[in-house]
């Protein structure tokens, strides 16, 4: 068994980034590696595929279809490297486990068990019952990281939460009046638009919406026409005091407003939905119900800090510019394990990740069909 092929399957899976949520990214490589070839050390890839688009064919189907007719007789001597347990349920497509059984593959190797209760172990049970040799847990850490959003959804019953901000070299995030001053450079700005395109939603607080009037679009990172979806915009507006002329309410993308107002007429605006949430836990529960698997929180400082204090975060992405401000609003403190540090133009980008803690929110177990 060869970890190199699983690396390739993981690489293929990432091609679905931004296009498959709320489904997981899944990659699949079919390798002709008969016992004799294993001894001689010359296995050959005969098929590859990945889950390309939400609602579309799963990785295994695309991989099986890519096998050339002259190679199809090799399937019974082949190993299927697939990053996630093959599904066992009838969803938008028939069960992948059945497809692998019909094609009489010799062995199936996976990174992770599927946490979706509709599958969760039943894919493996089906394969084993049909006499297929099954191995799981290969490059498991990489597989979990790849689909951190999908695993967080089922295990923590909330979206994967990314806190993002830019700070000056002397640690300020905004000017004294709270107004955002351009801190990071153009390349960093463009990278943020790319990140937006990879997440299900983007969130800002009331002051940021009022003072910066952001559009929260991916205009600097255009997606291929027909692929993926624009992230949902989310704004906290506890008193429903934000001006209706703000860019966020232009109806260009679905927008959710979280508020705490009872007994008042809720405004009606095309593309904008209103939700009552008394706490951040209410808010993330609501996002879970809406099947929003990830949220990029772009500020301001108060909102970033309240997510940190509630322990509701998974990643921090911090740009540090070379500029100084001397006075203003201090950036939040960083926490977590250092993942990477790199230069983006003149800025330094540092990413921190939190260790997974199971039952973080202790929310009731629900089985939500995706
Ligand atoms: C696989 N291979 O490539 C993916 C899987 O609604 P459906 O039919 O697309 O099913 C979605 C569920 O199937 C998803 O929640 C996850 O459990 C599994 N995804 N399974 O065998 C794939 N994308
Ligand atoms: Zn499937």
Short mmCIF file of C-alpha atoms and ligand atoms in Angstrom, two decimals:
data_model
loop_
_atom_site.label_atom_id
_atom_site.label_comp_id
_atom_site.label_asym_id
_atom_site.label_seq_id
_atom_site.Cartn_x
_atom_site.Cartn_y
_atom_site.Cartn_z
CA UNK A 1 0.00 0.00 0.00
CA UNK A 2 1.36 3.28 -1.13
CA UNK A 3 0.94 6.65 0.62
CA UNK A 4 2.06 8.41 -2.56
CA UNK A 5 -1.20 7.46 -4.26
CA UNK A 6 -3.18 8.79 -1.32
CA UNK A 7 -1.23 12.04 -1.58
CA UNK A 8 -2.34 12.21 -5.21
CA UNK A 9 -5.97 11.52 -4.22
CA UNK A 10 -5.77 14.36 -1.64
CA UNK A 11 -4.34 16.66 -4.30
CA UNK A 12 -7.20 15.82 -6.68
CA UNK A 13 -9.73 16.43 -3.92
CA UNK A 14 -8.55 20.03 -3.48
CA UNK A 15 -9.64 20.78 -7.06
CA UNK A 16 -13.19 20.83 -5.71
CA UNK A 17 -12.41 23.64 -3.24
CA UNK A 18 -15.06 26.34 -3.32
CA UNK A 19 -17.38 24.25 -5.53
CA UNK A 20 -18.65 21.32 -3.44
CA UNK A 21 -19.74 22.65 -0.05
CA UNK A 22 -21.72 21.52 1.94
CA UNK A 23 -20.31 18.28 0.57
CA UNK A 24 -16.73 17.27 1.38
CA UNK A 25 -13.83 17.53 -1.07
CA UNK A 26 -13.02 13.98 -2.18
CA UNK A 27 -10.36 12.61 -4.52
CA UNK A 28 -9.91 9.10 -5.87
CA UNK A 29 -7.07 7.27 -7.61
CA UNK A 30 -7.38 3.74 -9.02
CA UNK A 31 -4.11 1.84 -9.11
CA UNK A 32 -3.42 -1.45 -10.80
CA UNK A 33 -1.24 -3.11 -8.21
CA UNK A 34 -1.56 -6.87 -8.39
CA UNK A 35 0.38 -8.92 -5.85
CA UNK A 36 3.01 -9.56 -8.49
CA UNK A 37 3.35 -5.85 -9.27
CA UNK A 38 3.66 -5.07 -5.59
CA UNK A 39 6.69 -7.36 -5.53
CA UNK A 40 8.17 -5.80 -8.67
CA UNK A 41 7.29 -2.31 -7.51
CA UNK A 42 5.59 -1.04 -10.68
CA UNK A 43 1.96 -0.22 -9.90
CA UNK A 44 0.17 1.94 -12.49
CA UNK A 45 -2.58 4.54 -12.14
CA UNK A 46 -5.48 3.53 -14.40
CA UNK A 47 -8.10 6.03 -13.23
CA UNK A 48 -8.48 9.32 -11.40
CA UNK A 49 -11.39 11.53 -10.37
CA UNK A 50 -12.66 14.00 -7.83
CA UNK A 51 -15.94 15.45 -6.62
CA UNK A 52 -16.17 18.55 -8.82
CA UNK A 53 -19.41 20.27 -8.01
CA UNK A 54 -22.11 20.08 -5.33
CA UNK A 55 -24.88 17.71 -6.43
CA UNK A 56 -22.68 16.20 -9.13
CA UNK A 57 -21.01 12.79 -9.35
CA UNK A 58 -18.84 11.64 -6.47
CA UNK A 59 -15.09 11.13 -6.81
CA UNK A 60 -15.29 7.32 -7.18
CA UNK A 61 -17.76 7.55 -10.08
CA UNK A 62 -15.53 10.01 -11.96
CA UNK A 63 -12.48 7.81 -11.31
CA UNK A 64 -14.18 4.60 -12.51
CA UNK A 65 -15.45 6.43 -15.62
CA UNK A 66 -11.94 7.63 -16.42
CA UNK A 67 -10.61 4.07 -16.73
CA UNK A 68 -9.93 3.31 -20.40
CA UNK A 69 -11.91 0.36 -21.84
CA UNK A 70 -8.67 -1.56 -22.46
CA UNK A 71 -7.81 -1.27 -18.74
CA UNK A 72 -11.21 -2.11 -17.26
CA UNK A 73 -10.34 -5.82 -16.96
CA UNK A 74 -7.60 -4.75 -14.49
CA UNK A 75 -10.12 -3.48 -11.90
CA UNK A 76 -10.29 -6.80 -9.99
CA UNK A 77 -6.52 -6.47 -9.46
CA UNK A 78 -6.69 -2.81 -8.48
CA UNK A 79 -6.71 -0.70 -5.34
CA UNK A 80 -9.00 2.30 -5.01
CA UNK A 81 -7.38 5.11 -3.00
CA UNK A 82 -10.20 7.42 -1.94
CA UNK A 83 -9.85 10.19 0.62
CA UNK A 84 -13.22 9.53 2.32
CA UNK A 85 -15.21 6.38 3.08
CA UNK A 86 -17.30 5.54 -0.03
CA UNK A 87 -20.94 6.47 0.54
CA UNK A 88 -23.54 3.80 1.19
CA UNK A 89 -26.70 5.88 0.76
CA UNK A 90 -28.90 6.98 -2.10
CA UNK A 91 -28.44 10.75 -2.10
CA UNK A 92 -28.25 12.84 -5.25
CA UNK A 93 -26.36 9.92 -6.77
CA UNK A 94 -26.38 6.14 -6.15
CA UNK A 95 -24.07 4.67 -3.45
CA UNK A 96 -20.38 4.67 -4.39
CA UNK A 97 -19.80 1.52 -2.31
CA UNK A 98 -22.18 -0.36 -4.67
CA UNK A 99 -20.31 0.95 -7.71
CA UNK A 100 -16.97 -0.33 -6.36
CA UNK A 101 -18.56 -3.70 -5.56
CA UNK A 102 -20.07 -3.95 -9.09
CA UNK A 103 -16.63 -3.26 -10.54
CA UNK A 104 -15.14 -5.97 -8.29
CA UNK A 105 -12.15 -3.89 -7.20
CA UNK A 106 -9.65 -5.78 -5.02
CA UNK A 107 -9.00 -3.27 -2.28
CA UNK A 108 -10.17 0.11 -0.98
CA UNK A 109 -7.88 2.42 1.01
CA UNK A 110 -9.22 5.58 2.70
CA UNK A 111 -8.02 8.47 4.86
CA UNK A 112 -11.15 8.91 6.97
CA UNK A 113 -14.49 7.43 7.94
CA UNK A 114 -17.40 9.60 6.77
CA UNK A 115 -18.83 11.48 9.80
CA UNK A 116 -22.19 11.89 8.03
CA UNK A 117 -24.62 9.61 9.95
CA UNK A 118 -26.16 8.62 6.60
CA UNK A 119 -22.88 6.83 5.79
CA UNK A 120 -20.66 6.60 8.88
CA UNK A 121 -19.17 3.09 8.76
CA UNK A 122 -21.89 1.62 6.57
CA UNK A 123 -19.86 2.18 3.40
CA UNK A 124 -17.03 0.07 4.82
CA UNK A 125 -19.46 -2.60 6.08
CA UNK A 126 -20.93 -2.97 2.57
CA UNK A 127 -17.48 -3.25 0.97
CA UNK A 128 -16.21 -5.82 3.49
CA UNK A 129 -19.40 -7.87 3.19
CA UNK A 130 -18.66 -8.10 -0.56
CA UNK A 131 -15.18 -9.45 0.15
CA UNK A 132 -13.26 -6.24 -0.61
CA UNK A 133 -10.17 -5.63 1.50
CA UNK A 134 -10.64 -2.28 3.30
CA UNK A 135 -7.99 -0.14 5.02
CA UNK A 136 -8.80 3.21 6.60
CA UNK A 137 -6.77 5.82 8.50
CA UNK A 138 -4.10 6.32 5.82
CA UNK A 139 -2.94 9.99 5.92
CA UNK A 140 -5.88 10.50 8.26
CA UNK A 141 -4.59 13.82 9.61
CA UNK A 142 -4.24 15.29 6.13
CA UNK A 143 -7.72 14.02 5.21
CA UNK A 144 -9.28 15.62 8.29
CA UNK A 145 -7.48 18.87 7.62
CA UNK A 146 -8.65 18.91 4.02
CA UNK A 147 -12.26 18.56 5.14
CA UNK A 148 -11.99 20.40 8.46
CA UNK A 149 -15.20 22.28 7.61
CA UNK A 150 -17.17 19.08 6.93
CA UNK A 151 -15.88 17.37 10.10
CA UNK A 152 -16.57 20.47 12.24
CA UNK A 153 -20.14 20.54 10.92
CA UNK A 154 -20.89 17.01 12.11
CA UNK A 155 -18.67 16.86 15.21
CA UNK A 156 -19.17 20.35 16.68
CA UNK A 157 -22.53 21.19 15.10
CA UNK A 158 -21.29 24.58 13.97
CA UNK A 159 -19.42 26.11 11.03
CA UNK A 160 -15.62 26.19 10.79
CA UNK A 161 -14.71 29.69 11.98
CA UNK A 162 -11.80 31.67 10.56
CA UNK A 163 -10.84 34.96 12.20
CA UNK A 164 -8.99 37.30 9.88
CA UNK A 165 -7.50 40.73 10.37
CA UNK A 166 -4.63 43.01 9.35
CA UNK A 167 -2.50 44.82 11.91
CA UNK A 168 0.31 47.36 11.76
CA UNK A 169 3.83 46.47 12.84
CA UNK A 170 3.07 48.18 16.17
CA UNK A 171 -0.08 46.08 16.65
CA UNK A 172 -3.02 48.34 15.68
CA UNK A 173 -6.01 47.13 13.69
CA UNK A 174 -7.85 50.45 13.14
CA UNK A 175 -7.59 54.17 13.71
CA UNK A 176 -8.75 55.86 16.93
CA UNK A 177 -12.30 56.46 15.70
CA UNK A 178 -12.58 52.79 14.71
CA UNK A 179 -12.46 53.55 11.02
CA UNK A 180 -10.50 51.05 9.02
CA UNK A 181 -7.31 52.41 7.49
CA UNK A 182 -5.77 50.43 4.65
CA UNK A 183 -3.13 48.39 6.47
CA UNK A 184 -2.30 45.40 4.27
CA UNK A 185 -1.18 45.64 0.64
CA UNK A 186 -2.93 44.89 -2.66
CA UNK A 187 -1.68 41.30 -2.88
CA UNK A 188 -3.03 40.53 0.58
CA UNK A 189 -6.31 42.14 -0.42
CA UNK A 190 -6.57 39.88 -3.42
CA UNK A 191 -5.72 36.83 -1.32
CA UNK A 192 -8.60 37.69 1.02
CA UNK A 193 -10.96 37.68 -1.96
CA UNK A 194 -9.68 34.23 -2.85
CA UNK A 195 -10.31 33.08 0.72
CA UNK A 196 -13.84 34.48 0.51
CA UNK A 197 -14.45 32.38 -2.60
CA UNK A 198 -13.43 29.27 -0.64
CA UNK A 199 -15.83 29.74 2.28
CA UNK A 200 -19.59 29.48 2.63
CA UNK A 201 -19.98 32.83 4.35
CA UNK A 202 -18.27 36.10 5.37
CA UNK A 203 -19.21 38.01 8.51
CA UNK A 204 -18.74 41.56 9.81
CA UNK A 205 -19.94 43.42 12.89
CA UNK A 206 -22.19 46.48 13.03
CA UNK A 207 -19.44 49.10 13.23
CA UNK A 208 -17.49 47.62 10.34
CA UNK A 209 -20.64 47.56 8.21
CA UNK A 210 -21.42 51.17 9.11
CA UNK A 211 -17.94 52.69 8.93
CA UNK A 212 -16.37 50.74 6.05
CA UNK A 213 -19.52 49.98 4.02
CA UNK A 214 -17.94 46.74 2.67
CA UNK A 215 -19.34 44.85 -0.32
CA UNK A 216 -18.03 41.48 0.90
CA UNK A 217 -17.72 40.13 -2.63
CA UNK A 218 -15.03 38.10 -4.39
CA UNK A 219 -14.56 40.70 -7.16
CA UNK A 220 -10.75 40.49 -7.04
CA UNK A 221 -10.89 36.70 -7.44
CA UNK A 222 -13.46 35.92 -10.13
CA UNK A 223 -14.66 32.36 -10.25
CA UNK A 224 -15.22 30.48 -13.47
CA UNK A 225 -18.73 31.14 -14.73
CA UNK A 226 -21.17 28.46 -13.63
CA UNK A 227 -18.96 27.12 -10.88
CA UNK A 228 -19.27 27.43 -7.15
CA UNK A 229 -21.38 29.98 -5.42
CA UNK A 230 -20.84 33.39 -3.92
CA UNK A 231 -20.46 33.27 -0.17
CA UNK A 232 -23.39 34.40 1.94
CA UNK A 233 -22.82 37.75 3.64
CA UNK A 234 -23.56 37.95 7.35
CA UNK A 235 -23.82 41.07 9.46
CA UNK A 236 -24.61 41.54 13.14
CA UNK A 237 -27.08 44.35 13.61
CA UNK A 238 -28.51 43.84 17.10
CA UNK A 239 -30.76 46.92 17.07
CA UNK A 240 -31.51 46.82 13.31
CA UNK A 241 -30.01 50.28 13.08
CA UNK A 242 -27.92 49.90 9.92
CA UNK A 243 -28.76 52.12 6.98
CA UNK A 244 -30.58 50.37 4.16
CA UNK A 245 -28.36 52.03 1.55
CA UNK A 246 -25.26 50.10 2.69
CA UNK A 247 -23.60 47.90 0.07
CA UNK A 248 -24.44 44.82 2.16
CA UNK A 249 -28.13 45.33 1.40
CA UNK A 250 -27.76 45.69 -2.37
CA UNK A 251 -29.26 42.23 -2.94
CA UNK A 252 -26.23 41.17 -5.02
CA UNK A 253 -25.62 38.14 -2.79
CA UNK A 254 -27.67 36.36 -0.14
CA UNK A 255 -27.23 38.23 3.16
CA UNK A 256 -28.23 37.25 6.71
CA UNK A 257 -28.75 39.89 9.40
CA UNK A 258 -28.58 38.69 13.03
CA UNK A 259 -30.49 40.94 15.43
CA UNK A 260 -32.02 41.05 18.92
CA UNK A 261 -35.14 43.05 18.23
CA UNK A 262 -38.52 41.73 19.34
CA UNK A 263 -41.91 43.17 18.42
CA UNK A 264 -40.70 45.45 15.66
CA UNK A 265 -41.41 45.34 11.98
CA UNK A 266 -38.56 43.50 10.34
CA UNK A 267 -37.59 45.25 7.11
CA UNK A 268 -38.12 43.43 3.84
CA UNK A 269 -35.21 43.63 1.43
CA UNK A 270 -34.61 41.36 -1.54
CA UNK A 271 -31.91 38.76 -0.84
CA UNK A 272 -31.73 39.67 2.86
CA UNK A 273 -32.97 37.35 5.61
CA UNK A 274 -33.32 38.29 9.27
CA UNK A 275 -32.62 35.97 12.18
CA UNK A 276 -32.99 36.51 15.92
CA UNK A 277 -29.90 35.49 17.94
CA UNK A 278 -29.26 36.42 21.56
CA UNK A 279 -25.78 34.91 21.69
CA UNK A 280 -22.99 33.70 19.45
CA UNK A 281 -24.04 30.14 20.29
CA UNK A 282 -27.56 30.92 18.94
CA UNK A 283 -25.92 32.39 15.87
CA UNK A 284 -23.66 29.43 15.09
CA UNK A 285 -26.54 27.01 15.75
CA UNK A 286 -28.59 28.92 13.19
CA UNK A 287 -25.73 28.76 10.66
CA UNK A 288 -25.53 25.00 11.26
CA UNK A 289 -29.25 24.67 10.57
CA UNK A 290 -28.72 26.60 7.35
CA UNK A 291 -25.93 24.15 6.39
CA UNK A 292 -23.33 26.90 6.27
CA UNK A 293 -20.10 24.98 6.84
CA UNK A 294 -17.68 27.86 7.22
CA UNK A 295 -17.48 31.53 8.07
CA UNK A 296 -14.68 34.02 7.49
CA UNK A 297 -14.94 36.75 10.13
CA UNK A 298 -13.46 39.97 8.84
CA UNK A 299 -13.91 42.26 11.86
CA UNK A 300 -14.09 44.55 13.59
CA UNK A 301 -12.09 44.01 16.69
CA UNK A 302 -15.06 43.65 19.06
CA UNK A 303 -16.59 40.88 16.95
CA UNK A 304 -13.26 39.06 16.57
CA UNK A 305 -12.69 39.25 20.31
CA UNK A 306 -16.15 38.01 21.20
CA UNK A 307 -15.71 34.90 19.02
CA UNK A 308 -12.29 34.32 20.64
CA UNK A 309 -13.69 34.73 24.14
CA UNK A 310 -16.56 32.35 23.41
CA UNK A 311 -14.01 29.77 22.22
CA UNK A 312 -15.75 29.78 18.85
CA UNK A 313 -12.92 29.78 16.37
CA UNK A 314 -10.72 27.35 14.43
CA UNK A 315 -8.17 29.48 12.61
CA UNK A 316 -6.63 32.93 12.86
CA UNK A 317 -5.13 34.53 9.76
CA UNK A 318 -3.19 37.67 10.56
CA UNK A 319 -1.55 40.09 8.12
CA UNK A 320 1.16 42.28 9.64
CA UNK A 321 2.17 45.26 7.56
CA UNK A 322 5.40 47.23 7.80
CA UNK A 323 3.50 50.44 8.56
CA UNK A 324 3.13 52.02 12.02
CA UNK A 325 0.10 53.75 13.52
CA UNK A 326 1.26 54.78 17.01
CA UNK A 327 -2.33 55.13 18.27
CA UNK A 328 -5.67 53.52 17.55
CA UNK A 329 -7.49 50.27 18.33
CA UNK A 330 -5.23 47.45 19.42
CA UNK A 331 -5.38 44.22 17.44
CA UNK A 332 -6.72 41.13 19.25
CA UNK A 333 -4.18 38.75 20.81
CA UNK A 334 -3.18 35.72 18.73
CA UNK A 335 -3.60 32.19 20.02
CA UNK A 336 -3.33 28.64 18.71
CA UNK A 337 -0.66 26.58 17.02
CA UNK A 338 1.50 28.27 14.43
CA UNK A 339 0.71 26.71 11.04
CA UNK A 340 2.58 28.91 8.58
CA UNK A 341 4.29 32.25 8.12
CA UNK A 342 4.96 33.76 4.71
CA UNK A 343 5.43 37.04 2.88
CA UNK A 344 2.57 38.38 0.82
CA UNK A 345 4.04 41.40 -0.96
CA UNK A 346 5.33 43.63 1.82
CA UNK A 347 3.09 41.98 4.45
CA UNK A 348 3.73 39.00 6.67
CA UNK A 349 0.88 36.50 6.87
CA UNK A 350 0.76 34.19 9.89
CA UNK A 351 -1.82 31.43 10.29
CA UNK A 352 -2.66 29.82 13.63
CA UNK A 353 -4.91 26.84 14.12
CA UNK A 354 -6.73 25.64 17.17
CA UNK A 355 -6.53 22.03 18.26
CA UNK A 356 -9.82 20.21 17.84
CA UNK A 357 -11.74 19.78 21.05
CA UNK A 358 -14.64 17.39 20.76
CA UNK A 359 -18.04 18.35 22.18
CA UNK A 360 -16.99 21.97 22.30
CA UNK A 361 -20.51 23.22 22.34
CA UNK A 362 -22.21 20.13 23.62
CA UNK A 363 -25.09 20.70 21.25
CA UNK A 364 -27.75 18.03 20.71
CA UNK A 365 -26.91 15.39 18.16
CA UNK A 366 -28.81 15.99 14.95
CA UNK A 367 -28.68 14.14 11.72
CA UNK A 368 -29.01 16.72 8.98
CA UNK A 369 -29.29 15.55 5.41
CA UNK A 370 -26.99 17.51 3.15
C1 LIG B 1 -18.28 9.74 -1.56
N1 LIG B 1 -17.57 10.34 -2.54
O1 LIG B 1 -16.96 12.15 -3.66
C2 LIG B 1 -18.38 12.45 -1.83
C3 LIG B 1 -19.07 11.81 -0.77
O2 LIG B 1 -26.07 14.46 -1.68
P1 LIG B 1 -25.06 13.52 -2.22
O3 LIG B 1 -25.62 12.33 -2.86
O4 LIG B 1 -24.01 14.20 -3.09
O5 LIG B 1 -24.27 12.93 -0.93
C4 LIG B 1 -23.57 13.79 -0.07
C5 LIG B 1 -22.88 13.00 1.01
O6 LIG B 1 -22.06 11.97 0.41
C6 LIG B 1 -21.92 13.85 1.83
O7 LIG B 1 -22.56 14.41 2.95
C7 LIG B 1 -20.88 12.81 2.25
O8 LIG B 1 -21.37 12.04 3.32
C8 LIG B 1 -20.80 11.94 1.01
N2 LIG B 1 -19.82 12.52 0.10
N3 LIG B 1 -18.98 10.48 -0.66
O9 LIG B 1 -18.30 8.51 -1.48
C9 LIG B 1 -17.60 11.66 -2.72
N4 LIG B 1 -18.47 13.79 -2.01
ZN1 LIG B 2 -20.42 8.54 -3.03
#
